[in-house]
Amino acid sequence: MIKIIRKVFIFFWKDLKNLFSYKLGSVLYAFSIFIPLIIFYFLSQLVGDEALPYISKYSLEYFPFVLVGLAFSNYFIFGINSLSASIRNEQMMGTLEAMLSTPTSIPTIIFSSVIFDFVLTSLQIFLYILFGKYIFNADIHFHKIIPMMLMLFFTITSFGTFGIISASFIIVFKRGNPLALLITQSSILFGGVYFPFEMLPGWVQLFSKCLPMTYSLRGMRLLLLQNAPFSEILPDLLFLVIFTMIFLPISIYIFKFSVNKAKKDGTLIQY
Amino acid sequence: MEKNKVISVECISKFYPTEVGLMRIFKKARLIRALKSVSFNVYEEEVFGILGPNGAGKTTLIKILATLVLADTGKTTMFGYDVKQNPYDIKNKIGIITGDERGFYWRLTGRENLMFFGTLSNLSKTELKKKIPYLLDFVKLTKSKDIMFKEYSSGMKTRLQLARALLTKPEMLLLDEPTKSLDIEGKEKFKQLLKEPILGKKPTVILATHSLEEAEAVCDRFMILKKGEKVIEGDIEDIRNFLKLSNHITISFSARNTDDLKLIIKDIKNIKSLTSIEEKIIKNTADLNIRYKENPVDFLTTLIAFCKNVEGCEVLSLNVNSKDLKEIMHLILDIKKV
C-alpha cells in the first residue's frame, strides 16, 4: 500500500513540476479559471428574473444555478477526457512503454496518471464555489458535508466510467475519440449544465434521465443551493450508485480487453 | 560448471494486423508475419546477440521478452516465469533500453527522471538516494544531472537509459538497437560500459542489433533472424562449422623452374586441412587459390615452410581471408534457409 501511495505521489510531483516548468502557461491557466465566472455573472444580470420560473426549484437567481452546473460539469469533462488524454500524451512521449516496463500495475499507472488533473479540477471547482459565494455573493450553503461528499464521490465514479471506456477507445483506435465528444456534448446539452433539463421537450427529457450528469447536478444544486435534506437527494444518489455499480466493472473489463488487444496487436505504445 | 538457463523460448510466432485504428471496423486486417516458430535459450551472464536486417523481427522479440507484446503461439519463460502469466515477476528482474530517444519526461532533469522511474520500480527513497548518484557517475552524467532532459545530447539520452535500466540491479538487460543514434565515439563508450561489471554484478544481456561490429565486439553467442525466422544460432565457430565454411588464401610465388613450382604445389596438396586448390602456372610463377579449414596462422606457417624448402622460391604476394561475422551474415541471408 505504501508503495502505491509513493507512486501516486511521484506522479503528482512529476505533473506539478511539469506544470510549473511552463511559468507563463501556469499564470494564464490561473487567470482562465475565472473568465467563465465573470461571463456568467454578467449574463445572469442580463437574464434577471426571467429565468426564475424554470429554476425556482433550485435557486432564485440564475448565477448560483449556472455556477454549480459549470463547476461540476468540470468533473465530467475531467472524468471523460483526463484518462484518455493522459494515455495519449504518454504514448506520444514514449513514456508509456517505459512505465509499462516497470513492475507497476496498469491500474496504478492509470489511476496515478490522472490524480494531478483530479486535484487541479477539484481546486478549480472549490475556487469557483468560493469566489461565487464570497465575491459574487451567490447564495451557496456548505452545511451538508457528508451528503455532498457522497454525491461527489459517486459523481466522479460514474463520470469516470465514461473516461475509462474513452481511454479504451484511444488504446485500440489511437486517433480521435468520437465517444468522448458525443457523450460530453450530449451531457452538457441535455444534463442541465446551463439550463434545467425540465425545459427540454418531454421526449428529450427521457434521454436526459439516462445521463448521470442530470442526477449529479440536481443533487448538488439541491444540497448547495437549497440546503436540502439527505432524503431529497437520495434518489439522485442512488441512481449514481447503481450507475457506478453497473458501468464501472463493465468499463474496467473493456479497458483490460483493450490493453490485451493492443498487446496482441503490438500497438500498445503506438500513437 | 554449466550455467543456468534464464530464457527459454519455444516455437513462438507473432503476426501483426496491417490495419489498426478505426479502419479495422470496416476492413478485414491482413496479417504480417513478424516471427515464425522461433526457439532459443539464453544462459546466465551470457551476452546474446539477436542479429538481422530491418524487419527481421528483432524488436518484436525484445518486446515479447519485456512482456510488452504477447506472442500468438508458443511459450516463453524467463527465470522460470511465463511471460504471459507472470509479467510483473519478470519486470522485477529486467532492465530495458531502446534506441528511442523518447521515453523520458523532457521537462524533468536526468536525476528527476531517475527518481520517477525508480519509484515505479519499487525502489525506496533511501535506495534511490544511494543508487542515483552512483549510476549517474557510472554513465558519466553527474555534471548534467540537474539539466532538463530536453537539453541532453543523443549520447547522454542513451546513457541515461542505461542508468534507468540499471536502477533495479537487473538480472537481465534487454537492449534494442541501443546505439543507433550514437556517433562512433558514443558507440565505443557504450560498448565499454557494457563490459564493465555493474553494481558488482554481470547481468545477462540480450542485444538486438543490425550492427555486426557491435555484436562481434560484445556478444558471446548470436542468433540470426531473417523475415521472422531463425536462420542460425551459436557462436562464430559454431556458425562457421555449421556452414562448413573454409578460410581462403591466395598466394603467388616464383621458383627457378616449373618443376620446382610443381614440387611445392604437390606438398601443399598433401596438407590435410586443405579443401580445394586452384592453380595457374605461367612460366616460373604460380598463382594459387586455396581453401582450407584450419587456423590461418598454422596453415600459413606450413605453406611458407614448403616454399622455403625449395631453393630460389620467392613469395610474391599473399592474401589471407578469414570470414568474419559480417561475411557470414551476408552469406546466411543470401541462403533462403540453412
Coordinates of C-alpha atoms in Angstrom, one line a residue:
Chain A
M1 CA 0.0 0.0 0.0
I2 CA 2.8 2.4 0.9
K3 CA 4.4 1.6 -2.4
I4 CA 1.2 2.6 -4.2
I5 CA 0.9 5.8 -2.3
R6 CA 4.5 6.7 -3.1
K7 CA 3.8 6.0 -6.8
V8 CA 0.7 8.2 -6.7
F9 CA 2.7 10.9 -5.1
I10 CA 5.6 10.7 -7.6
F11 CA 3.1 11.1 -10.5
F12 CA 1.6 14.1 -8.7
W13 CA 5.1 15.6 -8.2
K14 CA 6.1 15.0 -11.8
D15 CA 3.0 16.7 -13.2
L16 CA 3.3 19.6 -10.7
K17 CA 6.9 20.1 -11.8
N18 CA 5.9 19.9 -15.4
L19 CA 3.1 22.5 -14.9
F20 CA 5.4 24.9 -13.2
S21 CA 8.1 24.5 -15.8
Y22 CA 5.7 26.4 -18.1
K23 CA 5.7 29.6 -16.0
L24 CA 3.6 31.8 -18.3
G25 CA 1.2 28.9 -19.0
S26 CA 0.6 28.4 -15.3
V27 CA -0.2 32.1 -14.7
L28 CA -2.6 32.2 -17.8
Y29 CA -4.2 29.0 -16.6
A30 CA -4.9 30.5 -13.1
F31 CA -6.5 33.5 -14.8
S32 CA -8.5 31.5 -17.2
I33 CA -10.3 29.8 -14.3
F34 CA -12.2 33.0 -13.5
I35 CA -13.2 34.1 -17.0
P36 CA -16.3 31.8 -17.2
L37 CA -17.4 33.0 -13.8
I38 CA -17.2 36.6 -14.8
I39 CA -19.1 35.9 -18.1
F40 CA -21.9 34.0 -16.4
Y41 CA -22.2 36.6 -13.6
F42 CA -22.9 39.3 -16.2
L43 CA -25.1 37.0 -18.2
S44 CA -27.2 36.3 -15.2
Q45 CA -27.6 40.1 -14.6
L46 CA -28.9 40.3 -18.1
V47 CA -31.3 37.3 -17.6
G48 CA -32.5 38.8 -14.3
D49 CA -35.8 37.2 -13.0
E50 CA -36.8 35.9 -16.5
A51 CA -35.2 32.5 -15.6
L52 CA -37.0 32.2 -12.3
P53 CA -40.0 30.1 -13.5
Y54 CA -37.6 27.5 -14.8
I55 CA -35.0 27.4 -12.0
S56 CA -37.0 28.2 -8.9
K57 CA -36.9 24.6 -7.8
Y58 CA -33.1 25.1 -7.2
S59 CA -32.4 28.8 -6.9
L60 CA -33.9 32.2 -7.0
E61 CA -31.1 33.5 -9.2
Y62 CA -29.6 32.2 -12.4
F63 CA -25.9 32.8 -11.4
P64 CA -25.8 30.3 -8.5
F65 CA -27.7 27.8 -10.7
V66 CA -25.2 28.0 -13.5
L67 CA -22.2 28.3 -11.1
V68 CA -23.0 24.8 -9.8
G69 CA -23.6 23.5 -13.3
L70 CA -20.4 25.0 -14.5
A71 CA -18.3 23.8 -11.6
F72 CA -19.5 20.1 -11.6
S73 CA -19.5 19.8 -15.4
N74 CA -15.8 20.3 -15.0
Y75 CA -15.7 17.0 -13.1
F76 CA -17.5 15.4 -16.0
I77 CA -15.0 16.8 -18.5
F78 CA -12.2 15.7 -16.3
G79 CA -13.7 12.2 -15.9
I80 CA -14.2 11.6 -19.6
N81 CA -11.1 13.3 -21.0
S82 CA -8.4 13.2 -18.5
L83 CA -7.5 9.5 -18.7
S84 CA -7.6 9.2 -22.5
A85 CA -5.6 12.5 -22.8
S86 CA -3.1 11.2 -20.3
I87 CA -2.6 7.9 -22.1
R88 CA -2.3 9.6 -25.5
N89 CA 0.2 12.0 -24.1
E90 CA 2.3 9.3 -22.6
Q91 CA 2.1 7.3 -25.8
M92 CA 3.3 10.2 -27.8
M93 CA 6.2 10.9 -25.4
G94 CA 7.2 7.3 -25.4
T95 CA 6.9 7.2 -21.6
L96 CA 4.0 4.7 -21.6
E97 CA 6.4 2.0 -22.8
A98 CA 8.9 2.9 -20.1
M99 CA 6.2 2.9 -17.4
L100 CA 4.8 -0.4 -18.6
S101 CA 8.3 -1.9 -18.4
T102 CA 8.4 -1.3 -14.7
P103 CA 6.7 -3.7 -12.2
T104 CA 3.9 -1.1 -11.6
S105 CA 0.5 -2.5 -12.4
I106 CA -1.6 -0.9 -15.1
P107 CA -4.4 0.2 -12.8
T108 CA -1.9 2.0 -10.6
I109 CA -0.4 3.7 -13.6
I110 CA -3.9 4.7 -14.9
F111 CA -5.1 6.0 -11.5
S112 CA -1.9 7.8 -10.8
S113 CA -1.7 9.5 -14.1
V114 CA -5.0 11.3 -13.6
I115 CA -4.5 12.2 -9.9
F116 CA -2.9 15.6 -10.7
D117 CA -5.7 16.5 -13.1
F118 CA -8.2 15.5 -10.4
V119 CA -6.7 17.7 -7.8
L120 CA -6.4 20.6 -10.2
T121 CA -10.1 20.2 -11.2
S122 CA -11.2 19.9 -7.6
L123 CA -9.2 23.1 -6.8
Q124 CA -10.8 24.8 -9.7
I125 CA -14.3 23.8 -8.6
F126 CA -13.5 24.8 -5.0
L127 CA -12.4 28.2 -6.2
Y128 CA -15.5 28.6 -8.4
I129 CA -17.7 27.9 -5.5
L130 CA -15.6 30.1 -3.1
F131 CA -15.4 33.0 -5.4
G132 CA -19.0 32.6 -6.4
K133 CA -20.1 32.8 -2.8
Y134 CA -17.8 35.5 -1.4
I135 CA -17.0 37.7 -4.4
F136 CA -20.2 37.4 -6.5
N137 CA -22.5 36.8 -3.4
A138 CA -24.1 33.6 -4.7
D139 CA -26.4 32.0 -2.1
I140 CA -24.5 28.8 -1.5
H141 CA -24.7 26.5 1.6
F142 CA -21.9 24.3 2.9
H143 CA -23.9 22.6 5.6
K144 CA -24.4 19.1 4.3
I145 CA -20.8 18.0 4.0
I146 CA -21.3 14.2 4.2
P147 CA -24.1 14.0 1.6
M148 CA -22.0 16.4 -0.5
M149 CA -19.0 14.1 -0.2
L150 CA -21.1 11.0 -1.1
M151 CA -22.6 12.8 -4.1
L152 CA -19.2 14.0 -5.2
F153 CA -17.7 10.5 -4.8
F154 CA -20.3 8.8 -6.9
T155 CA -20.4 11.7 -9.4
I156 CA -16.7 11.1 -10.0
T157 CA -17.0 7.3 -10.2
S158 CA -20.0 7.4 -12.6
F159 CA -18.3 10.0 -14.8
G160 CA -15.1 8.0 -14.6
T161 CA -16.7 5.0 -16.2
F162 CA -17.1 7.1 -19.4
G163 CA -13.4 8.1 -19.0
I164 CA -12.3 4.5 -18.8
I165 CA -14.3 3.5 -21.8
S166 CA -13.0 6.5 -23.7
A167 CA -9.4 5.6 -22.8
S168 CA -10.0 2.1 -24.0
F169 CA -11.1 3.6 -27.3
I170 CA -7.8 5.6 -27.5
I171 CA -5.8 2.5 -26.7
V172 CA -7.3 0.4 -29.6
F173 CA -8.2 3.0 -32.2
K174 CA -5.4 5.6 -31.4
R175 CA -6.8 8.7 -33.0
G176 CA -10.0 10.6 -32.4
N177 CA -12.4 9.8 -29.7
P178 CA -16.0 10.3 -31.1
L179 CA -17.4 8.6 -28.0
A180 CA -16.0 11.2 -25.6
L181 CA -17.1 14.0 -27.9
L182 CA -20.6 12.6 -28.2
I183 CA -21.1 11.9 -24.5
T184 CA -19.5 15.3 -23.4
Q185 CA -21.6 17.4 -25.8
S186 CA -24.9 15.5 -25.1
S187 CA -24.3 15.6 -21.3
I188 CA -23.7 19.3 -21.4
L189 CA -26.7 19.9 -23.6
F190 CA -29.2 17.5 -22.0
G191 CA -27.8 17.1 -18.5
G192 CA -28.8 20.6 -17.2
V193 CA -25.5 22.4 -17.0
Y194 CA -26.7 25.8 -18.3
F195 CA -30.5 25.3 -18.0
P196 CA -32.7 22.8 -16.2
F197 CA -33.4 19.7 -18.2
E198 CA -37.1 20.1 -17.4
M199 CA -37.1 22.9 -20.0
L200 CA -36.5 20.4 -22.7
P201 CA -39.3 18.7 -24.7
G202 CA -40.7 15.6 -22.9
W203 CA -39.2 13.0 -25.2
V204 CA -35.7 14.6 -24.9
Q205 CA -36.1 14.6 -21.1
L206 CA -36.2 10.8 -21.3
F207 CA -32.7 10.9 -22.7
S208 CA -31.6 13.4 -20.0
K209 CA -32.9 10.9 -17.4
C210 CA -30.4 8.4 -18.6
L211 CA -27.4 10.7 -18.0
P212 CA -25.5 10.6 -14.7
M213 CA -24.8 14.4 -15.2
T214 CA -28.6 15.1 -14.7
Y215 CA -28.7 13.4 -11.3
S216 CA -25.3 14.7 -10.2
L217 CA -26.2 18.3 -10.9
R218 CA -29.7 18.1 -9.5
G219 CA -28.3 16.6 -6.2
M220 CA -25.5 19.1 -6.0
R221 CA -27.8 22.0 -6.6
L222 CA -30.3 20.8 -4.0
L223 CA -27.5 20.5 -1.5
L224 CA -25.6 23.6 -2.2
L225 CA -28.4 26.0 -3.2
Q226 CA -31.4 24.6 -1.2
N227 CA -29.6 23.1 1.7
A228 CA -32.0 20.1 1.0
P229 CA -32.2 17.2 3.5
F230 CA -30.4 13.9 2.6
S231 CA -33.8 12.2 1.8
E232 CA -34.4 14.7 -1.0
I233 CA -31.2 13.8 -2.8
L234 CA -31.3 10.1 -2.1
P235 CA -33.0 9.1 -5.4
D236 CA -30.3 11.1 -7.3
L237 CA -27.5 9.5 -5.2
L238 CA -29.0 6.0 -5.7
F239 CA -29.0 6.5 -9.5
L240 CA -25.3 7.4 -9.4
V241 CA -24.5 4.4 -7.1
I242 CA -26.4 1.9 -9.4
F243 CA -24.9 3.5 -12.5
T244 CA -21.4 3.1 -11.0
M245 CA -22.1 -0.5 -9.9
I246 CA -23.2 -1.5 -13.4
F247 CA -20.8 0.5 -15.5
L248 CA -17.6 0.5 -13.5
P249 CA -17.0 -3.2 -13.8
I250 CA -18.0 -3.1 -17.5
S251 CA -15.7 -0.2 -18.2
I252 CA -12.8 -1.9 -16.4
Y253 CA -13.5 -5.1 -18.4
I254 CA -13.5 -3.1 -21.6
F255 CA -10.2 -1.4 -20.6
K256 CA -8.5 -4.7 -19.8
F257 CA -9.7 -6.1 -23.0
S258 CA -8.4 -3.2 -25.0
V259 CA -5.0 -3.3 -23.3
N260 CA -4.7 -7.1 -24.1
K261 CA -5.9 -6.4 -27.6
A262 CA -3.3 -3.7 -28.0
K263 CA -0.6 -6.0 -26.6
K264 CA -1.6 -8.7 -29.1
D265 CA -1.6 -6.3 -32.0
G266 CA 1.7 -4.8 -30.8
T267 CA 0.1 -1.3 -30.8
L268 CA 0.1 -0.6 -27.0
I269 CA 2.7 2.1 -27.4
Q270 CA 1.8 3.3 -30.9
Y271 CA 0.1 6.6 -31.4
Chain B
M1 CA 30.2 -25.6 -14.5
E2 CA 27.1 -25.5 -16.6
K3 CA 25.3 -22.2 -16.5
N4 CA 21.6 -21.8 -15.6
K5 CA 19.1 -21.3 -18.4
V6 CA 17.4 -17.9 -17.9
I7 CA 15.4 -17.7 -21.1
S8 CA 13.6 -20.5 -22.8
V9 CA 11.8 -19.6 -26.0
E10 CA 9.8 -22.4 -27.6
C11 CA 8.4 -22.1 -31.0
I12 CA 6.9 -18.6 -30.7
S13 CA 5.1 -16.9 -33.6
K14 CA 3.8 -13.4 -33.9
F15 CA 1.6 -11.8 -36.6
Y16 CA 0.6 -8.2 -36.8
P17 CA -2.6 -6.9 -38.4
T18 CA -1.9 -4.5 -41.2
E19 CA -4.9 -2.3 -40.3
V20 CA -5.0 -0.6 -37.0
G21 CA -7.4 2.0 -35.6
L22 CA -10.9 2.6 -36.9
M23 CA -10.1 1.1 -40.3
R24 CA -10.3 -2.4 -38.7
I25 CA -14.0 -2.0 -38.2
F26 CA -14.5 -1.5 -41.9
K27 CA -11.7 -3.6 -43.4
K28 CA -10.6 -7.1 -42.5
A29 CA -7.0 -6.9 -41.5
R30 CA -4.3 -8.8 -43.4
L31 CA -1.7 -10.3 -41.1
I32 CA 2.0 -9.7 -41.5
R33 CA 4.4 -12.2 -40.0
A34 CA 6.9 -10.8 -37.5
L35 CA 8.1 -14.1 -36.0
K36 CA 7.7 -17.7 -37.1
S37 CA 8.4 -20.7 -34.9
V38 CA 11.4 -19.1 -33.2
S39 CA 13.1 -21.1 -30.4
F40 CA 16.3 -20.4 -28.5
N41 CA 17.8 -20.5 -25.0
V42 CA 19.9 -17.9 -23.2
Y43 CA 22.1 -18.8 -20.2
E44 CA 23.1 -16.8 -17.1
E45 CA 25.6 -14.0 -17.6
E46 CA 25.7 -14.5 -21.4
V47 CA 25.7 -11.7 -23.9
F48 CA 23.3 -12.9 -26.5
G49 CA 23.0 -11.1 -29.8
I50 CA 19.9 -11.1 -32.0
L51 CA 21.0 -10.1 -35.4
G52 CA 19.2 -9.4 -38.6
P53 CA 18.3 -6.8 -41.2
N54 CA 15.5 -4.3 -40.7
G55 CA 12.1 -6.2 -40.4
A56 CA 13.8 -9.4 -39.2
G57 CA 11.7 -9.5 -36.0
K58 CA 14.4 -8.3 -33.5
T59 CA 12.3 -5.6 -31.9
T60 CA 9.2 -7.8 -31.6
L61 CA 11.3 -10.5 -29.9
I62 CA 12.7 -8.0 -27.4
K63 CA 9.2 -6.6 -26.7
I64 CA 7.9 -10.2 -26.1
L65 CA 10.7 -10.7 -23.6
A66 CA 9.9 -7.4 -22.0
T67 CA 6.2 -8.5 -21.7
L68 CA 5.1 -5.5 -23.8
V69 CA 3.8 -7.6 -26.7
L70 CA 2.1 -11.0 -26.5
A71 CA 3.2 -13.8 -28.8
D72 CA 0.3 -15.5 -30.7
T73 CA 1.7 -19.0 -30.2
G74 CA 4.5 -20.8 -28.4
K75 CA 5.8 -20.5 -24.9
T76 CA 8.4 -18.1 -23.4
T77 CA 9.7 -18.5 -19.9
M78 CA 12.2 -16.1 -18.2
F79 CA 13.8 -17.0 -14.9
G80 CA 11.2 -19.8 -14.7
Y81 CA 8.3 -17.4 -15.1
D82 CA 5.9 -17.5 -18.0
V83 CA 5.8 -14.1 -19.8
K84 CA 2.0 -14.2 -20.2
Q85 CA 1.2 -15.4 -16.7
N86 CA 3.8 -13.6 -14.6
P87 CA 4.8 -10.4 -16.3
Y88 CA 5.4 -8.5 -13.0
D89 CA 7.8 -11.1 -11.7
I90 CA 9.8 -10.8 -14.9
K91 CA 9.7 -7.0 -14.9
N92 CA 11.3 -7.0 -11.4
K93 CA 14.3 -8.7 -13.0
I94 CA 14.8 -6.9 -16.2
G95 CA 16.0 -3.5 -17.5
I96 CA 15.3 -2.4 -21.0
I97 CA 17.0 0.1 -23.3
T98 CA 15.7 1.1 -26.7
G99 CA 17.4 3.3 -29.2
D100 CA 14.4 5.5 -29.0
E101 CA 15.3 9.0 -27.6
R102 CA 11.8 9.4 -26.2
G103 CA 10.7 7.6 -23.0
F104 CA 11.7 10.3 -20.6
Y105 CA 9.9 13.5 -19.3
W106 CA 11.6 16.2 -21.2
R107 CA 10.9 18.9 -18.7
L108 CA 12.4 17.0 -15.8
T109 CA 16.1 16.7 -15.2
G110 CA 18.0 13.5 -15.6
R111 CA 18.1 12.9 -11.8
E112 CA 14.4 13.7 -11.5
N113 CA 13.6 11.2 -14.3
L114 CA 15.5 8.5 -12.5
M115 CA 13.7 9.3 -9.3
F116 CA 10.4 8.9 -11.1
F117 CA 11.1 5.6 -12.8
G118 CA 13.0 4.3 -9.8
T119 CA 9.9 4.8 -7.7
L120 CA 7.8 3.0 -10.2
S121 CA 10.3 0.2 -10.0
N122 CA 9.5 -0.2 -6.2
L123 CA 12.8 1.4 -5.0
S124 CA 12.7 3.2 -1.7
K125 CA 13.7 6.8 -1.3
T126 CA 16.9 5.7 0.6
E127 CA 17.8 3.2 -2.1
L128 CA 17.3 5.9 -4.8
K129 CA 19.4 8.4 -2.9
K130 CA 22.2 5.9 -2.9
K131 CA 21.9 4.4 -6.3
I132 CA 21.1 7.5 -8.5
P133 CA 24.4 9.4 -7.8
Y134 CA 26.3 6.1 -8.3
L135 CA 24.7 5.3 -11.6
L136 CA 24.9 8.9 -12.9
D137 CA 28.6 8.7 -12.2
F138 CA 28.8 5.3 -13.9
V139 CA 27.2 6.7 -17.1
K140 CA 29.2 9.9 -16.8
L141 CA 26.2 12.2 -16.3
T142 CA 27.0 13.6 -12.9
K143 CA 27.7 17.1 -14.2
S144 CA 24.5 17.1 -16.2
K145 CA 22.2 15.6 -13.6
D146 CA 20.3 18.8 -12.9
I147 CA 19.8 19.8 -16.6
M148 CA 16.4 19.2 -18.1
F149 CA 16.3 16.0 -20.3
K150 CA 15.4 18.1 -23.4
E151 CA 18.8 19.7 -23.2
Y152 CA 20.6 16.3 -23.4
S153 CA 22.5 15.1 -26.5
S154 CA 21.6 11.8 -28.1
G155 CA 24.6 10.1 -26.3
M156 CA 23.5 11.5 -23.0
K157 CA 19.9 10.3 -23.5
T158 CA 21.1 6.8 -24.3
R159 CA 23.4 6.8 -21.2
L160 CA 20.5 7.9 -19.1
Q161 CA 18.5 5.0 -20.4
L162 CA 21.3 2.7 -19.3
A163 CA 21.3 4.3 -15.8
R164 CA 17.5 3.8 -15.7
A165 CA 17.7 0.2 -16.8
L166 CA 20.3 -0.5 -14.1
L167 CA 18.4 1.2 -11.2
T168 CA 16.9 -2.1 -10.1
K169 CA 20.2 -4.0 -10.4
P170 CA 18.5 -6.2 -13.1
E171 CA 19.5 -9.8 -13.7
M172 CA 18.9 -9.2 -17.4
L173 CA 19.3 -6.2 -19.7
L174 CA 17.2 -6.1 -22.9
L175 CA 18.9 -3.8 -25.4
D176 CA 17.1 -2.9 -28.6
E177 CA 19.4 -1.1 -31.0
P178 CA 20.8 0.9 -28.1
T179 CA 23.5 2.7 -30.1
K180 CA 21.5 3.6 -33.2
S181 CA 21.5 7.3 -32.6
L182 CA 25.1 7.5 -31.3
D183 CA 28.2 8.7 -33.1
I184 CA 31.3 6.5 -33.3
E185 CA 32.7 7.8 -30.1
G186 CA 29.4 7.3 -28.3
K187 CA 29.1 3.7 -29.6
E188 CA 32.6 2.9 -28.3
K189 CA 31.8 4.4 -24.8
F190 CA 28.6 2.4 -24.7
K191 CA 30.4 -0.8 -25.6
Q192 CA 32.9 -0.2 -22.8
L193 CA 30.1 0.5 -20.3
L194 CA 28.6 -2.9 -21.2
K195 CA 31.8 -4.7 -20.5
E196 CA 32.2 -3.2 -17.0
P197 CA 30.7 -5.0 -14.0
I198 CA 27.7 -3.0 -12.9
L199 CA 26.9 -2.7 -9.2
G200 CA 29.3 -5.6 -8.7
K201 CA 27.3 -7.9 -10.9
K202 CA 27.4 -9.1 -14.5
P203 CA 23.8 -9.2 -15.9
T204 CA 22.7 -11.4 -18.8
V205 CA 22.4 -9.2 -21.8
I206 CA 20.2 -9.6 -24.9
L207 CA 21.3 -7.3 -27.6
A208 CA 19.2 -6.8 -30.7
T209 CA 21.2 -5.0 -33.3
H210 CA 21.9 -4.9 -37.0
S211 CA 25.5 -3.7 -36.3
L212 CA 27.7 -6.7 -36.7
E213 CA 30.8 -5.0 -35.4
E214 CA 28.9 -4.2 -32.2
A215 CA 27.7 -7.7 -31.9
E216 CA 31.1 -9.3 -32.6
A217 CA 32.7 -7.0 -30.0
V218 CA 30.4 -7.8 -27.1
C219 CA 28.3 -11.0 -27.8
D220 CA 29.2 -14.5 -26.7
R221 CA 26.6 -16.1 -28.9
F222 CA 24.3 -15.0 -31.7
M223 CA 21.0 -15.8 -33.3
I224 CA 20.4 -14.5 -36.8
L225 CA 16.9 -13.8 -37.9
K226 CA 15.6 -13.3 -41.4
K227 CA 12.0 -12.3 -42.1
G228 CA 10.9 -13.5 -38.7
E229 CA 12.6 -16.9 -38.9
K230 CA 15.6 -18.1 -37.1
V231 CA 18.3 -18.9 -39.6
I232 CA 21.1 -20.0 -37.2
E233 CA 22.2 -19.8 -33.5
G234 CA 25.6 -20.2 -31.9
D235 CA 29.0 -18.6 -31.5
I236 CA 31.1 -17.7 -34.6
E237 CA 32.9 -21.0 -34.6
D238 CA 29.6 -22.9 -34.3
I239 CA 28.2 -21.0 -37.3
R240 CA 31.4 -21.5 -39.2
N241 CA 31.4 -25.2 -38.6
F242 CA 27.7 -25.5 -39.3
L243 CA 28.1 -23.8 -42.6
K244 CA 31.3 -25.8 -43.3
L245 CA 33.0 -22.5 -44.1
S246 CA 36.6 -22.6 -45.0
N247 CA 39.2 -19.9 -44.9
H248 CA 40.8 -18.7 -48.0
I249 CA 44.3 -17.8 -49.1
T250 CA 45.6 -16.6 -52.4
I251 CA 49.3 -16.9 -52.9
S252 CA 51.6 -16.0 -55.7
F253 CA 55.2 -17.3 -55.8
S254 CA 58.0 -17.9 -58.2
A255 CA 60.7 -20.6 -58.5
R256 CA 63.7 -21.2 -60.6
N257 CA 61.7 -23.5 -62.9
T258 CA 58.3 -25.2 -63.4
D259 CA 59.4 -28.5 -61.8
D260 CA 60.2 -26.7 -58.5
L261 CA 56.8 -25.0 -58.7
K262 CA 55.1 -28.3 -59.2
L263 CA 57.0 -29.8 -56.3
I264 CA 55.8 -27.1 -53.9
I265 CA 52.2 -27.5 -55.2
K266 CA 52.4 -31.2 -54.6
D267 CA 53.4 -30.7 -51.0
I268 CA 50.6 -28.2 -50.5
K269 CA 48.0 -30.6 -51.9
N270 CA 49.0 -33.1 -49.2
I271 CA 48.0 -30.8 -46.4
K272 CA 45.1 -32.5 -44.6
S273 CA 43.0 -29.3 -43.8
L274 CA 43.0 -28.3 -47.5
T275 CA 39.6 -28.4 -49.1
S276 CA 40.3 -27.0 -52.6
I277 CA 43.0 -25.6 -54.7
E278 CA 43.0 -23.8 -58.0
E279 CA 46.4 -23.3 -59.7
K280 CA 47.6 -21.2 -62.5
I281 CA 51.2 -21.6 -63.7
I282 CA 52.8 -19.2 -66.1
K283 CA 56.4 -19.8 -66.8
N284 CA 58.1 -19.9 -63.4
T285 CA 55.3 -18.2 -61.5
A286 CA 52.4 -19.9 -59.8
D287 CA 49.1 -18.3 -58.6
L288 CA 47.2 -20.5 -56.1
N289 CA 43.7 -20.0 -54.8
I290 CA 43.5 -22.2 -51.7
R291 CA 40.6 -23.1 -49.3
Y292 CA 41.3 -24.8 -46.0
K293 CA 39.7 -25.5 -42.7
E294 CA 42.4 -24.7 -40.1
N295 CA 43.7 -21.8 -38.1
P296 CA 45.1 -19.3 -40.7
V297 CA 48.4 -18.9 -38.7
D298 CA 49.1 -22.6 -38.6
F299 CA 48.2 -23.1 -42.3
L300 CA 50.3 -20.2 -43.3
T301 CA 53.3 -21.4 -41.4
T302 CA 53.2 -24.8 -43.2
L303 CA 52.8 -23.1 -46.5
I304 CA 55.8 -20.8 -46.0
A305 CA 57.9 -23.7 -44.8
F306 CA 57.2 -25.6 -48.1
C307 CA 58.3 -22.6 -50.1
K308 CA 61.5 -22.2 -48.0
N309 CA 62.4 -25.8 -48.6
V310 CA 62.9 -25.1 -52.3
E311 CA 65.9 -23.0 -53.1
G312 CA 65.2 -19.9 -55.2
C313 CA 61.5 -19.9 -54.3
E314 CA 60.1 -16.4 -53.6
V315 CA 56.6 -15.4 -52.3
L316 CA 55.4 -12.6 -54.5
S317 CA 52.1 -11.9 -52.9
L318 CA 49.9 -13.3 -50.1
N319 CA 46.3 -12.6 -49.2
V320 CA 44.7 -14.3 -46.2
N321 CA 41.0 -14.1 -45.8
S322 CA 39.1 -15.5 -42.8
K323 CA 35.4 -14.9 -42.8
D324 CA 34.2 -12.6 -40.1
L325 CA 30.7 -12.2 -38.8
K326 CA 29.7 -9.6 -41.4
E327 CA 30.5 -12.0 -44.3
I328 CA 29.0 -14.9 -42.5
M329 CA 25.7 -13.0 -42.1
H330 CA 25.6 -11.8 -45.7
L331 CA 26.3 -15.4 -46.7
I332 CA 23.5 -16.7 -44.5
L333 CA 21.0 -14.1 -45.5
D334 CA 21.6 -14.9 -49.2
I335 CA 20.6 -18.5 -48.5
K336 CA 16.9 -19.0 -48.2
K337 CA 17.2 -21.2 -45.1
V338 CA 20.1 -23.2 -43.8

